[in-house]
Coordinates of C-alpha atoms in Angstrom, one line a residue:
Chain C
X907 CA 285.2 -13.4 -10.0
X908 CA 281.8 -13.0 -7.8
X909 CA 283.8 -12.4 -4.7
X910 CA 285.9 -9.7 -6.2
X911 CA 282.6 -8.0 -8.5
X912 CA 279.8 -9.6 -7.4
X913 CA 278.9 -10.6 -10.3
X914 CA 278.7 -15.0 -10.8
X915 CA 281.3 -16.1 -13.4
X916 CA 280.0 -18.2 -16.4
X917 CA 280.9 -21.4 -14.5
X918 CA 278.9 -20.4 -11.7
X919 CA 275.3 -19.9 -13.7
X920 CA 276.2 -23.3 -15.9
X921 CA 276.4 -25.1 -13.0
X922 CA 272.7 -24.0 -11.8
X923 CA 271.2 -23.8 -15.4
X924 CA 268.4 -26.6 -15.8
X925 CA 269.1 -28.9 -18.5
X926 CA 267.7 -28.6 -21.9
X927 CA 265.3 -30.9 -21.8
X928 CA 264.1 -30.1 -18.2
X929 CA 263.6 -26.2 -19.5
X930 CA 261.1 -27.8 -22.6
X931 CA 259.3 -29.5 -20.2
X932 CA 257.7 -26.1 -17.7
X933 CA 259.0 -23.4 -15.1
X934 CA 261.4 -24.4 -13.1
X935 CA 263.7 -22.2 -10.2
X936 CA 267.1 -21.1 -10.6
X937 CA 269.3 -20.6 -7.1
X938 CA 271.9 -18.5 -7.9
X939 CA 273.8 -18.9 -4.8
X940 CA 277.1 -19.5 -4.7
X941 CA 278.2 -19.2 -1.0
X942 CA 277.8 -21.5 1.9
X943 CA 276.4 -19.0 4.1
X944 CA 273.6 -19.9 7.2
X945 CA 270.3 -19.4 5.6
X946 CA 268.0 -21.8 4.5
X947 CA 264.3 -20.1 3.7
X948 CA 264.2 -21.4 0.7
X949 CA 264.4 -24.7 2.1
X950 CA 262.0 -24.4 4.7
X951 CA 259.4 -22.4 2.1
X952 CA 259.0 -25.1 -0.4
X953 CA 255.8 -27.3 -0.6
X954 CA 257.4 -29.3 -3.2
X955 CA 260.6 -30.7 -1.0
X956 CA 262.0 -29.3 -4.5
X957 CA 265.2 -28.1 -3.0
X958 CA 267.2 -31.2 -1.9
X959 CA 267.7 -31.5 1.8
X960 CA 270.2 -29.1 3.7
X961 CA 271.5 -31.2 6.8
X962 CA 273.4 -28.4 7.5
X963 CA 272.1 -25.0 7.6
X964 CA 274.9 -23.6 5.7
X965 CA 274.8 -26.2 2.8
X966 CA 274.0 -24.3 -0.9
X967 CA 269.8 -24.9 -1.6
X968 CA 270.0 -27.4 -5.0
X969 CA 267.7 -27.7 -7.0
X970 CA 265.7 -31.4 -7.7
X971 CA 264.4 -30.3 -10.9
X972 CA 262.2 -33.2 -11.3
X973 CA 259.9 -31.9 -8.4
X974 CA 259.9 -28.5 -9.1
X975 CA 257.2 -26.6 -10.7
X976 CA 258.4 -23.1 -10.7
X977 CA 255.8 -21.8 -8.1
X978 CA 258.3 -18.9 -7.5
X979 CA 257.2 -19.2 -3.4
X980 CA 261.0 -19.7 -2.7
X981 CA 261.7 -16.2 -5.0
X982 CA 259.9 -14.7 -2.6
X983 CA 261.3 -16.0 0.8
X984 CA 265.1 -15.9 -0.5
X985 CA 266.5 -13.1 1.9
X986 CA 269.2 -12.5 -0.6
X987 CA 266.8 -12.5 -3.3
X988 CA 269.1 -14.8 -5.5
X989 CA 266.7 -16.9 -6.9
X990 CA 264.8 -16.6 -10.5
X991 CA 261.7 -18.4 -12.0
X992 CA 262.6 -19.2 -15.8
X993 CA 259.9 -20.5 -18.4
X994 CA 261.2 -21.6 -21.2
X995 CA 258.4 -23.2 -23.2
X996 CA 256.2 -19.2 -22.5
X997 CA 255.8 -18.6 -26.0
X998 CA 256.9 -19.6 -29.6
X999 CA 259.5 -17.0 -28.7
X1000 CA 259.9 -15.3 -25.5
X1001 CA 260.7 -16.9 -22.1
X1002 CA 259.0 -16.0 -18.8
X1003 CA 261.5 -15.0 -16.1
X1004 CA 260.1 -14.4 -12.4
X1005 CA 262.3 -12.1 -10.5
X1006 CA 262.3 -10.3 -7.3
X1007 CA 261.8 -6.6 -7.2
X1008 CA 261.7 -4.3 -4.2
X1009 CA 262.3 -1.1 -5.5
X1010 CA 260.3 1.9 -6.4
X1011 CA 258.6 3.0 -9.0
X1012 CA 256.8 -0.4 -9.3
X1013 CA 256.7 -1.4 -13.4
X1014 CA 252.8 -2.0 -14.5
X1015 CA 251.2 -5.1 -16.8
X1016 CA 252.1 -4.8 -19.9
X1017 CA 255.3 -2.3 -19.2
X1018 CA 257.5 -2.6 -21.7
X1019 CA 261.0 -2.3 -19.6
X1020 CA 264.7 -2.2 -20.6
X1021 CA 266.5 -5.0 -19.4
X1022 CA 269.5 -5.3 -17.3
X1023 CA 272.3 -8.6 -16.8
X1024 CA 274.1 -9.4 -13.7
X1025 CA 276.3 -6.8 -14.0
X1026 CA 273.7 -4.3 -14.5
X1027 CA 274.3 -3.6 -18.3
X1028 CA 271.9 -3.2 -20.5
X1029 CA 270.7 -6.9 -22.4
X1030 CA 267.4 -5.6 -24.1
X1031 CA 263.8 -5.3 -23.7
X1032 CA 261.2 -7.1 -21.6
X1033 CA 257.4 -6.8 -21.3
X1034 CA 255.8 -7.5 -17.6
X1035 CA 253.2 -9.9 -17.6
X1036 CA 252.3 -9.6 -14.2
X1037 CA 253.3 -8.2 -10.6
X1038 CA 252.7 -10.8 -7.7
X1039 CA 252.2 -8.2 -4.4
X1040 CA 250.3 -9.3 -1.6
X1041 CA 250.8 -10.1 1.8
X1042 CA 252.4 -13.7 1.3
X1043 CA 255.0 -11.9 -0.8
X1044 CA 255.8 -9.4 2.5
X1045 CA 256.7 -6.4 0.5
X1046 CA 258.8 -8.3 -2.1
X1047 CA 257.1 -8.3 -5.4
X1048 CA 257.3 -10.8 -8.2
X1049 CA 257.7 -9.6 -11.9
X1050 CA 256.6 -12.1 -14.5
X1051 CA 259.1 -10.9 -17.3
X1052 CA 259.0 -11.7 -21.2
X1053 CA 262.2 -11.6 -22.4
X1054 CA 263.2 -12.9 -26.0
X1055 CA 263.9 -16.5 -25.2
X1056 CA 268.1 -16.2 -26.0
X1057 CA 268.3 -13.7 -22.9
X1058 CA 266.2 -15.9 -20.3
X1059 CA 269.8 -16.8 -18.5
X1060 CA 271.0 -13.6 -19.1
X1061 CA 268.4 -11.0 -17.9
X1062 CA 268.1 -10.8 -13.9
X1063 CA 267.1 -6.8 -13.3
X1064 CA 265.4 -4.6 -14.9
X1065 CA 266.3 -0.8 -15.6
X1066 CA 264.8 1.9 -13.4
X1067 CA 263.5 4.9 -15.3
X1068 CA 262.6 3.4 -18.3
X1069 CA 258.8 2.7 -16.8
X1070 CA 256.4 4.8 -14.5
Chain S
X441 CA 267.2 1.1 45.6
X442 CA 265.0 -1.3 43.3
X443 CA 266.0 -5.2 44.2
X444 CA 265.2 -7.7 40.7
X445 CA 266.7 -10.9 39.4
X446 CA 268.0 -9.8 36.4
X447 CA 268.9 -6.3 35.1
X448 CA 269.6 -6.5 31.4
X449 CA 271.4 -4.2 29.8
X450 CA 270.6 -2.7 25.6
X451 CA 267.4 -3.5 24.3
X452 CA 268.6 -4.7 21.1
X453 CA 267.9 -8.1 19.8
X454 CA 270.1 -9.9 22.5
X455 CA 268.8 -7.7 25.0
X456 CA 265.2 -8.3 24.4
X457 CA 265.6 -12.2 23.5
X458 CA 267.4 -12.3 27.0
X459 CA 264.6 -10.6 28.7
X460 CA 262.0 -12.8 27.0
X461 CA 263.9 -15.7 28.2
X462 CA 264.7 -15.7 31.4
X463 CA 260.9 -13.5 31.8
X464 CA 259.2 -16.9 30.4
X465 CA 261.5 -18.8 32.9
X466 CA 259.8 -17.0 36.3
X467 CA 262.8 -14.3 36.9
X468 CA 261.9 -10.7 37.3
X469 CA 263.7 -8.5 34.9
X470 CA 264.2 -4.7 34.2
X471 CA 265.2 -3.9 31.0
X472 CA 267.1 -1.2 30.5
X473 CA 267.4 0.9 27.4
X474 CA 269.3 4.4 27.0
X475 CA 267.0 4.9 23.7
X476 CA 263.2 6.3 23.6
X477 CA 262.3 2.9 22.6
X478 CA 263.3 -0.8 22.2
X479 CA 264.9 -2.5 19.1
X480 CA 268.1 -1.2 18.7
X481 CA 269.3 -1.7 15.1
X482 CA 266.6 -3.8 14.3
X483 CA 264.1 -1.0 13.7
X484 CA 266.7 0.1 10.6
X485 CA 266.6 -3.4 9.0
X486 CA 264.6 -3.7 6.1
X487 CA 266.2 -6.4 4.7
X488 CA 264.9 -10.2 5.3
X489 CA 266.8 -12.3 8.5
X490 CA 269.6 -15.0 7.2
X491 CA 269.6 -17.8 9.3
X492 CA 267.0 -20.4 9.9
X493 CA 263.3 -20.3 11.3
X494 CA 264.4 -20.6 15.0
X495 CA 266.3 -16.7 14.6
X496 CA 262.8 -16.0 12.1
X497 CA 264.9 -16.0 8.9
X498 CA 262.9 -14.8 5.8
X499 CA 261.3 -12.1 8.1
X500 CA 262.4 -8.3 7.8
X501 CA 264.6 -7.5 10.7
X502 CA 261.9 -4.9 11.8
X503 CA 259.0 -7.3 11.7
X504 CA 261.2 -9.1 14.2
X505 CA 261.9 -6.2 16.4
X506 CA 258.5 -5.0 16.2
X507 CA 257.5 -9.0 17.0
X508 CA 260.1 -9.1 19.9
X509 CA 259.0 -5.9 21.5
X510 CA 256.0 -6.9 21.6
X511 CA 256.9 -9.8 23.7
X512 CA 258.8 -7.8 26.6
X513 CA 255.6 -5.3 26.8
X514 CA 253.3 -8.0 27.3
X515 CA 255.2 -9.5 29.4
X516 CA 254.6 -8.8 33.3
X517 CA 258.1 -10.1 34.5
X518 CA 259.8 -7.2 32.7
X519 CA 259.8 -3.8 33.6
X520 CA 261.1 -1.5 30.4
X521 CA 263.1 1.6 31.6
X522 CA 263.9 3.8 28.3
X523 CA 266.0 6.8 28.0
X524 CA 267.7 5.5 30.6
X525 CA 271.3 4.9 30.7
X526 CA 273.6 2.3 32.6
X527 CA 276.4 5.2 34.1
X528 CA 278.1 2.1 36.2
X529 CA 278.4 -1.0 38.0
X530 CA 279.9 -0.8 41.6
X531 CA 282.0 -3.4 44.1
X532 CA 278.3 -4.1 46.0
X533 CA 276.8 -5.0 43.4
X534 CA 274.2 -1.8 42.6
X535 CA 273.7 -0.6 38.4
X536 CA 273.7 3.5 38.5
X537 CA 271.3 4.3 35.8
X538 CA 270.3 8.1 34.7
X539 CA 267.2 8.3 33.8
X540 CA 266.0 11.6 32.5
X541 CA 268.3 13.5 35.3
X542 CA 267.3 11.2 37.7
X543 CA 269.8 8.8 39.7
X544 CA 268.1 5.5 40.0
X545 CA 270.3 2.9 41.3
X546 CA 269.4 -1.1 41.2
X547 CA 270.8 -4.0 42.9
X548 CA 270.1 -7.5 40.6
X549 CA 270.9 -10.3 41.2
X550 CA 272.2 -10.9 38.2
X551 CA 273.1 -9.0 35.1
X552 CA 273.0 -9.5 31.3
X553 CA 274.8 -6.8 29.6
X554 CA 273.9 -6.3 25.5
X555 CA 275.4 -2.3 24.8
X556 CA 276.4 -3.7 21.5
X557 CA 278.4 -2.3 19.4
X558 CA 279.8 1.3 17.7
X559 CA 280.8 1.8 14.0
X560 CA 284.5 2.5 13.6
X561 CA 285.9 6.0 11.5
X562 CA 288.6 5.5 9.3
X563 CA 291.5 8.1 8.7
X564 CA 291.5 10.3 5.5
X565 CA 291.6 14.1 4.8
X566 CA 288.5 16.0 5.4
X567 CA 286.7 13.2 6.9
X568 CA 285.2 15.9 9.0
X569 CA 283.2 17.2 6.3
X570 CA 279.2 17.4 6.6
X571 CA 278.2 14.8 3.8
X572 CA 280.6 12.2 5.7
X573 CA 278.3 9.6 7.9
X574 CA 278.9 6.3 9.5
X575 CA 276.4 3.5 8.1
X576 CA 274.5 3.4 11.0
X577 CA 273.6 7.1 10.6
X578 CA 272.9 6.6 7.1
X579 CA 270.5 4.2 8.4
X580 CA 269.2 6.2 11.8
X581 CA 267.9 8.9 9.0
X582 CA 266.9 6.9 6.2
X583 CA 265.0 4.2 7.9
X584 CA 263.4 5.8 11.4
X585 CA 263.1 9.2 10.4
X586 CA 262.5 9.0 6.3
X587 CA 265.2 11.5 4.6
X588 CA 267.6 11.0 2.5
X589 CA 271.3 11.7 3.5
X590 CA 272.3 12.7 0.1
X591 CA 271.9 12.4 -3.8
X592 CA 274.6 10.5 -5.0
X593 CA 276.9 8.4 -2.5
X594 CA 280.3 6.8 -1.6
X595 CA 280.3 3.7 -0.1
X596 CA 283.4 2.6 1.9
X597 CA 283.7 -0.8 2.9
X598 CA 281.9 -4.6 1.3
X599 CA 280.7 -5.9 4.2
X600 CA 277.3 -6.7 4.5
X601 CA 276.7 -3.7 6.4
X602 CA 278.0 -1.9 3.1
X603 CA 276.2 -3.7 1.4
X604 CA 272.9 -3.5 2.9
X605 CA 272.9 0.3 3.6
X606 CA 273.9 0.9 0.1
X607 CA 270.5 -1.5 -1.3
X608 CA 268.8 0.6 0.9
X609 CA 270.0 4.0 -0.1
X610 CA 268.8 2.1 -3.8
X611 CA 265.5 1.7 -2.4
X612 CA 265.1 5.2 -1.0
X613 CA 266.3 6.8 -4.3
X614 CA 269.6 7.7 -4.1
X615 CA 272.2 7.1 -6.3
X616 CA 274.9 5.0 -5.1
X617 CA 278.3 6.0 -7.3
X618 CA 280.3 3.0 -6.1
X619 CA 281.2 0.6 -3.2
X620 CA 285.1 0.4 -2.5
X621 CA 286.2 -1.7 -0.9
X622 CA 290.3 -2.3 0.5
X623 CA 290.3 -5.9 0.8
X624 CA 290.5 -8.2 -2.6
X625 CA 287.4 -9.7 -2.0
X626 CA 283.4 -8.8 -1.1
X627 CA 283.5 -8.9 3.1
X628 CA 279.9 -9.8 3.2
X629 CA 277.4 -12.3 1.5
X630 CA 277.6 -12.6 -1.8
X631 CA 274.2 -12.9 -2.5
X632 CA 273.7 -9.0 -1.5
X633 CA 276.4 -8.1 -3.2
X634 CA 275.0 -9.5 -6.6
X635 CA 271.4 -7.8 -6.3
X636 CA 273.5 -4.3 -5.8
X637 CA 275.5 -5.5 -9.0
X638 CA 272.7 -5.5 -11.1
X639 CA 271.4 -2.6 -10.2
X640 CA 274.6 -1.2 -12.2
X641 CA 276.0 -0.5 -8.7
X642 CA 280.4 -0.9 -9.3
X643 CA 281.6 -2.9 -6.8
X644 CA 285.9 -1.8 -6.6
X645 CA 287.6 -4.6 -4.8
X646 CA 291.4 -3.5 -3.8
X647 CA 290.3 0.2 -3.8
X648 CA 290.2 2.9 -1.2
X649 CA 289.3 6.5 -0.1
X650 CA 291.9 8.7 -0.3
X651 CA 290.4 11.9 0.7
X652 CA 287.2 13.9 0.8
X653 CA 286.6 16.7 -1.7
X654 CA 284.9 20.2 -0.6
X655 CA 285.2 23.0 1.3
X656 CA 282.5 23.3 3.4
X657 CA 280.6 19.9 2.6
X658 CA 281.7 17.0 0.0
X659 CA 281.4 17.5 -3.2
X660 CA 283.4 14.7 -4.1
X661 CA 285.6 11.6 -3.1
X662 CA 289.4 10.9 -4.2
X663 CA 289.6 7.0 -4.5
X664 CA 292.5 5.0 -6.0
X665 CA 293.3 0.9 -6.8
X666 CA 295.5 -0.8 -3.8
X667 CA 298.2 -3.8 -4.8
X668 CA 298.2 -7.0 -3.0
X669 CA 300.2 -5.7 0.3
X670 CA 297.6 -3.1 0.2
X671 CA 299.9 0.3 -1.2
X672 CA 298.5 2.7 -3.5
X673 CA 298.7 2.1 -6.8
X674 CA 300.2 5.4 -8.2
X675 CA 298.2 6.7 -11.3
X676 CA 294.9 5.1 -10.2
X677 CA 293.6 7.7 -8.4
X678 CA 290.3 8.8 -9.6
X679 CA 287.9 11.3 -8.1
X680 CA 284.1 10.3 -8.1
X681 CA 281.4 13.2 -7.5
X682 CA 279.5 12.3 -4.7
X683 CA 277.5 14.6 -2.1
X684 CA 277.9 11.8 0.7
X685 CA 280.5 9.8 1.6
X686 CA 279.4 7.1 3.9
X687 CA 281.5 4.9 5.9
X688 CA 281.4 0.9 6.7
X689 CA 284.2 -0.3 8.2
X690 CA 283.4 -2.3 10.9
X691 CA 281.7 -2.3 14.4
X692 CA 283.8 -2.3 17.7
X693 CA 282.1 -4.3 20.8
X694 CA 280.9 -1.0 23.3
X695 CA 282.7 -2.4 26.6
X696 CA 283.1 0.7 29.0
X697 CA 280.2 -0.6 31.1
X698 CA 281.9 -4.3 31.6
X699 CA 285.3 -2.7 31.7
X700 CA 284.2 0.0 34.6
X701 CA 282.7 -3.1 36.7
X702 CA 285.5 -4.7 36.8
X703 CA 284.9 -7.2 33.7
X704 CA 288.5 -7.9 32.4
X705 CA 288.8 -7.6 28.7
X706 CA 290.8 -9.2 25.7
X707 CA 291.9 -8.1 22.3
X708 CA 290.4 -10.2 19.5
X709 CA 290.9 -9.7 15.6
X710 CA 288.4 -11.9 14.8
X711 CA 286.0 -10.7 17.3
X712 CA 286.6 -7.0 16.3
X713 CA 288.4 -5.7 19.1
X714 CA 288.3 -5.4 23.0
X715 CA 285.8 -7.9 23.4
X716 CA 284.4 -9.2 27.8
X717 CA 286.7 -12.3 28.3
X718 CA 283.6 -14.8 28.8
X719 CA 283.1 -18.7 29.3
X720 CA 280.8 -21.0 26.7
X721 CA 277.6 -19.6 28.8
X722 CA 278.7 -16.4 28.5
X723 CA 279.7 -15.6 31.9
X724 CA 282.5 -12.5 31.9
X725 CA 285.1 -12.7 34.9
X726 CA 283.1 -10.5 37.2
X727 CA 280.2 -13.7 38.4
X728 CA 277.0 -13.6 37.8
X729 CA 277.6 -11.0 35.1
X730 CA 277.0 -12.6 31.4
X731 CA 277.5 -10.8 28.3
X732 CA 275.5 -11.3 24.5
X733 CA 275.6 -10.1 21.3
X734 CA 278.0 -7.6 19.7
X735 CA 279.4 -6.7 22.8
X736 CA 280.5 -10.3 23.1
X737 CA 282.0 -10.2 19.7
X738 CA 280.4 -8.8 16.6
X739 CA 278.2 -10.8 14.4
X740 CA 275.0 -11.2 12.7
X741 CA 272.1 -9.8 14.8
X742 CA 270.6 -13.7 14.2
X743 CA 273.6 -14.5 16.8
X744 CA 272.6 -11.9 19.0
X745 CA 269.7 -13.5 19.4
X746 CA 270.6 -16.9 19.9
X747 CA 273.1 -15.4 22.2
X748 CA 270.5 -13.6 24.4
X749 CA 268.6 -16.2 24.5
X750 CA 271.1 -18.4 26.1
X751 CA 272.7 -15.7 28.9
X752 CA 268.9 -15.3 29.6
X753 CA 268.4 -19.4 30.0
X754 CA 272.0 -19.2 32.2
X755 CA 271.2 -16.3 34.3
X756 CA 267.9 -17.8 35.7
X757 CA 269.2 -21.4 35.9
X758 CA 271.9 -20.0 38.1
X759 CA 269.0 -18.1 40.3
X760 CA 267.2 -21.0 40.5
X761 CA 264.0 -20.7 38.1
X762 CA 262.5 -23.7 36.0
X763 CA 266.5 -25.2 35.7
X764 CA 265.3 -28.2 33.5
X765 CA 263.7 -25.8 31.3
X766 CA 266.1 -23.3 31.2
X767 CA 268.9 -26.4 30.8
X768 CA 266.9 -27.5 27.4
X769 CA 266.6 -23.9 26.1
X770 CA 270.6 -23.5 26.8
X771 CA 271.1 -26.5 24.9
X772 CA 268.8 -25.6 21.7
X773 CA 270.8 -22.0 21.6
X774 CA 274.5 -24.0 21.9
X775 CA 273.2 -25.9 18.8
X776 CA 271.4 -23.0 17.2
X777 CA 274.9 -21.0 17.7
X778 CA 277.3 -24.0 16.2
X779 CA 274.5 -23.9 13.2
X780 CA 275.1 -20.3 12.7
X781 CA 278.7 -20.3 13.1
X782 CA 279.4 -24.0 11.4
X783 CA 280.1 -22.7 7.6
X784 CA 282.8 -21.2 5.8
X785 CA 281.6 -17.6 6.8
X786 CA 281.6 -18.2 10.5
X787 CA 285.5 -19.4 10.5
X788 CA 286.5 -16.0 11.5
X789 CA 284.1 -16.1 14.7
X790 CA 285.0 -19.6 15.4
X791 CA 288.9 -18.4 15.5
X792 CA 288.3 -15.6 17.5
X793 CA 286.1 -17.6 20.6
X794 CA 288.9 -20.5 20.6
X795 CA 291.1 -17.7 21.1
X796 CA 288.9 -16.2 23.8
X797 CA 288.9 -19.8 25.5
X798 CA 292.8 -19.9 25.5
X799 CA 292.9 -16.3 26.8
X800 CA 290.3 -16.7 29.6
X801 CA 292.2 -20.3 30.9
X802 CA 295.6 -18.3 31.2
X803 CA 293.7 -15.2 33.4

């Protein structure tokens, strides 16, 4: 399915999605990617050695999910920009998602933004809780999403033209 | 007549890494570049580097051009001749270059030829029509000079270069109506594929362009669903309105220069075309002429790299500079190069150099 759409199958995302009790316990990284390609940023950008070793350069970044804190550094430095930040324990009822965004217009605090899935179709809304910019980011911002905590593995875009 | 070590051809990101290279090792280089400045495609990449911290992965290709230029200016080996274009090699051994009108003729010692590569057309009606462009120009316009080729665009081809161009024609604004694509599955890496997805970007696997739409620029695109032998579906055609129709469907290595000295040439699928018959150190059939990047066979711009890198270390091993220095960096850029190449996506490239081998031990 992801080679012919580009979009990851259901198999694909439950074989990256933290467990249940891992999500209860804090933020933690999802790497949605799916292809043995030669890139390994993510790898090299952690602080936390929270991706598990890649003795070869084209071996898929894992997740240890006991070291990882969700910093959202690797979010950053992925040059596909496949990985996501989930919190699941943000609020009584809303997750935290951290995604990549480079496009314009740049969504403000406290936008309230409709949100998108992996195929681009419309999930619901999200409210933006912050945007990481910077120069450590290099260009690619970080938008700390709310999303009602039944879309946190579903949400991963968020619709232009809905915000200013 | 200007004597140097090394004259390097293409100031792309084998070109430069070569200069850099055998610069560092003690040879005296001229760069030449038929551009008004260095970078070659690099200066339209806006996307992070794959690859690993030795080819500057997780960097924006144009933070590495603009890194690696800065290199070759600084450095005082290498003397940078721009707008100025190779016109031959001849039997003694001198590079004609035309340089604004002017003649100017070297003799190296060696020489490291990087031309690259050109972006292949593909055949439909009307693909004459303004609104048509190759990637590259898409790119050229979008990326150096800051307008936007159209409103709403058709993307031919999956590849990463489709893929890419059509994030960045996201980026800039403009709408992108669809990627088709012939083949059954994505060409390039998923991952960039999947940020394009959901953007609400369709991605049509087993489609195609069947004509362009307009009279005297496109208003439109006829595309259609292809079966498993690749034969129009009949009934699937649909037409999409578009004002640009722009084209990635491959690179082809740019070998007129190597051809013309006397650089004998083989046909390689995998390597995407007429590609300089060349050993593991990059050496083409004519001596002391080496060959890098696309022009060697097209791939990532990481490999073009490595690959300049290494014809650099060769070329002033053979002439004689630093050769246990140069002999460590050619063995870093063989193991860099396996790296790259070692994974599922790099099986093409590995099919198309063991075919190059058994070609070049028959000639």
């Amino acid at each position: 399915m992801l080679k012919r759409t580009g979009v990851a199958s259901p198999e694909d995302i439950k074989g990256v999605t933290p467990s249940l009790e891992r999500l209860s316990k804090g933020p933690i990284a999802i790497i949605e990617c799916f292809q043995k390609i030669p890139c390994n940023p993510c790898y090299t950008a952690c602080p936390r050695q929270a991706i598990g070793k890649m003795n070869d350069i084209n071996d898929k970044p894992v997740i240890i999910p006991e070291n990882c804190n969700g910093c959202g550094i690797c979010v950053s430095r992925c040059p596909g920009l496949a990985i996501f930040v989930v919190d699941a324990t943000y609020s009584e009822t809303e997750a935290l998602i951290k995604m990549p965004w480079e496009l314009q217009p740049v969504p403000q605090k406290d936008s309230i933004v409709k949100t998108l899935n992996r195929a681009g179709e419309p999930v619901g809304e999200g409210r933006v809780v912050l945007v990481q910019d910077g120069r450590f980011f290099d260009r690619t911002k970080i938008i700390h999403l709310a999303v009602p905590k039944q879309d946190m593995m579903e949400v991963r875009s968020i619709e232009r033209g809905t915000f200013k | 007549m200007k004597n140097v070590d090394i004259a390097i051809v293409g100031g792309g990101p084998a070109g430069l890494c070569a200069a850099i290279t055998a610069a560092d090792l003690g040879a005296k280089v001229i760069l030449v570049e038929q551009d008004d400045a260095l970078g070659g495609q690099l200066v339209k990449q806006t996307h992070m580097f794959f690859g690993s911290e030795k080819q500057h992965a997780g960097t924006r290709g144009i933070d590495i051009g603009t890194m690696l230029v800065e290199q070759v200016e600084s450095n005082p080996n290498i003397e940078i001749m721009l707008n100025a274009t190779a016109m031959g090699y001849y039997p003694d051994g001198v590079l004609g270059i035309n340089q604004e009108e002017n003649f100017i003729k070297i003799k190296p010692l060696k020489m490291i030829l990087a031309t690259g590569a050109s972006e292949r057309m593909i055949a439909f009606p009307n693909n004459d029509l303004p609104g048509v462009f190759g990637a590259g120009a898409v790119q050229t316009l979008m990326n150096v000079y800051g307008i936007k080729p159209g409103k709403r665009v058709l993307m031919v081809g999956a590849g990463n270069i489709g893929l890419i161009v059509s994030y960045q024609l996201l980026q800039a604004g403009v709408e992108v109506a669809a990627i088709v694509e012939g083949s059954p599955n994505i060409g390039g890496y998923l991952v960039h594929a999947s940020k394009i997805r959901r953007l609400g970007v369709p991605v049509l696997t087993s489609h195609t362009i069947l004509e362009a739409l307009g009279d005297r620029e496109v208003t439109g695109a006829v595309i259609a669903k292809l079966d498993e032998k690749w034969n129009i579906i009949k009934g699937t055609e649909q037409t999409v309105v578009v004002d640009t129709i722009c084209l990635a469907v491959g690179l082809t290595p740019l070998t007129e220069l190597i051809d013309q000295g006397g650089g004998k040439l083989a046909y390689i699928r995998e390597l995407s075309g007429y590609v300089p018959i060349h050993n593991q150190e990059l050496e083409s059939t004519v001596s002391g002429i080496y060959v890098a990047g696309d022009l060697a066979g097209v791939e990532e711009a990481s490999s073009a790299m490595v690959e300049g890198k290494l014809a650099g270390a060769v070329a002033a091993k053979a002439l004689g500079y630093k050769p246990k220095a140069a002999e460590q960096i050619i063995e870093e850029a063989h193991q860099e190069l396996f790296d790259l190449r070692s994974g599922p996506v790099g099986a093409g490239i590995r099919a198309g150099i063991s075919k190059l081998q058994e070609v070049r031990q028959r000639c």
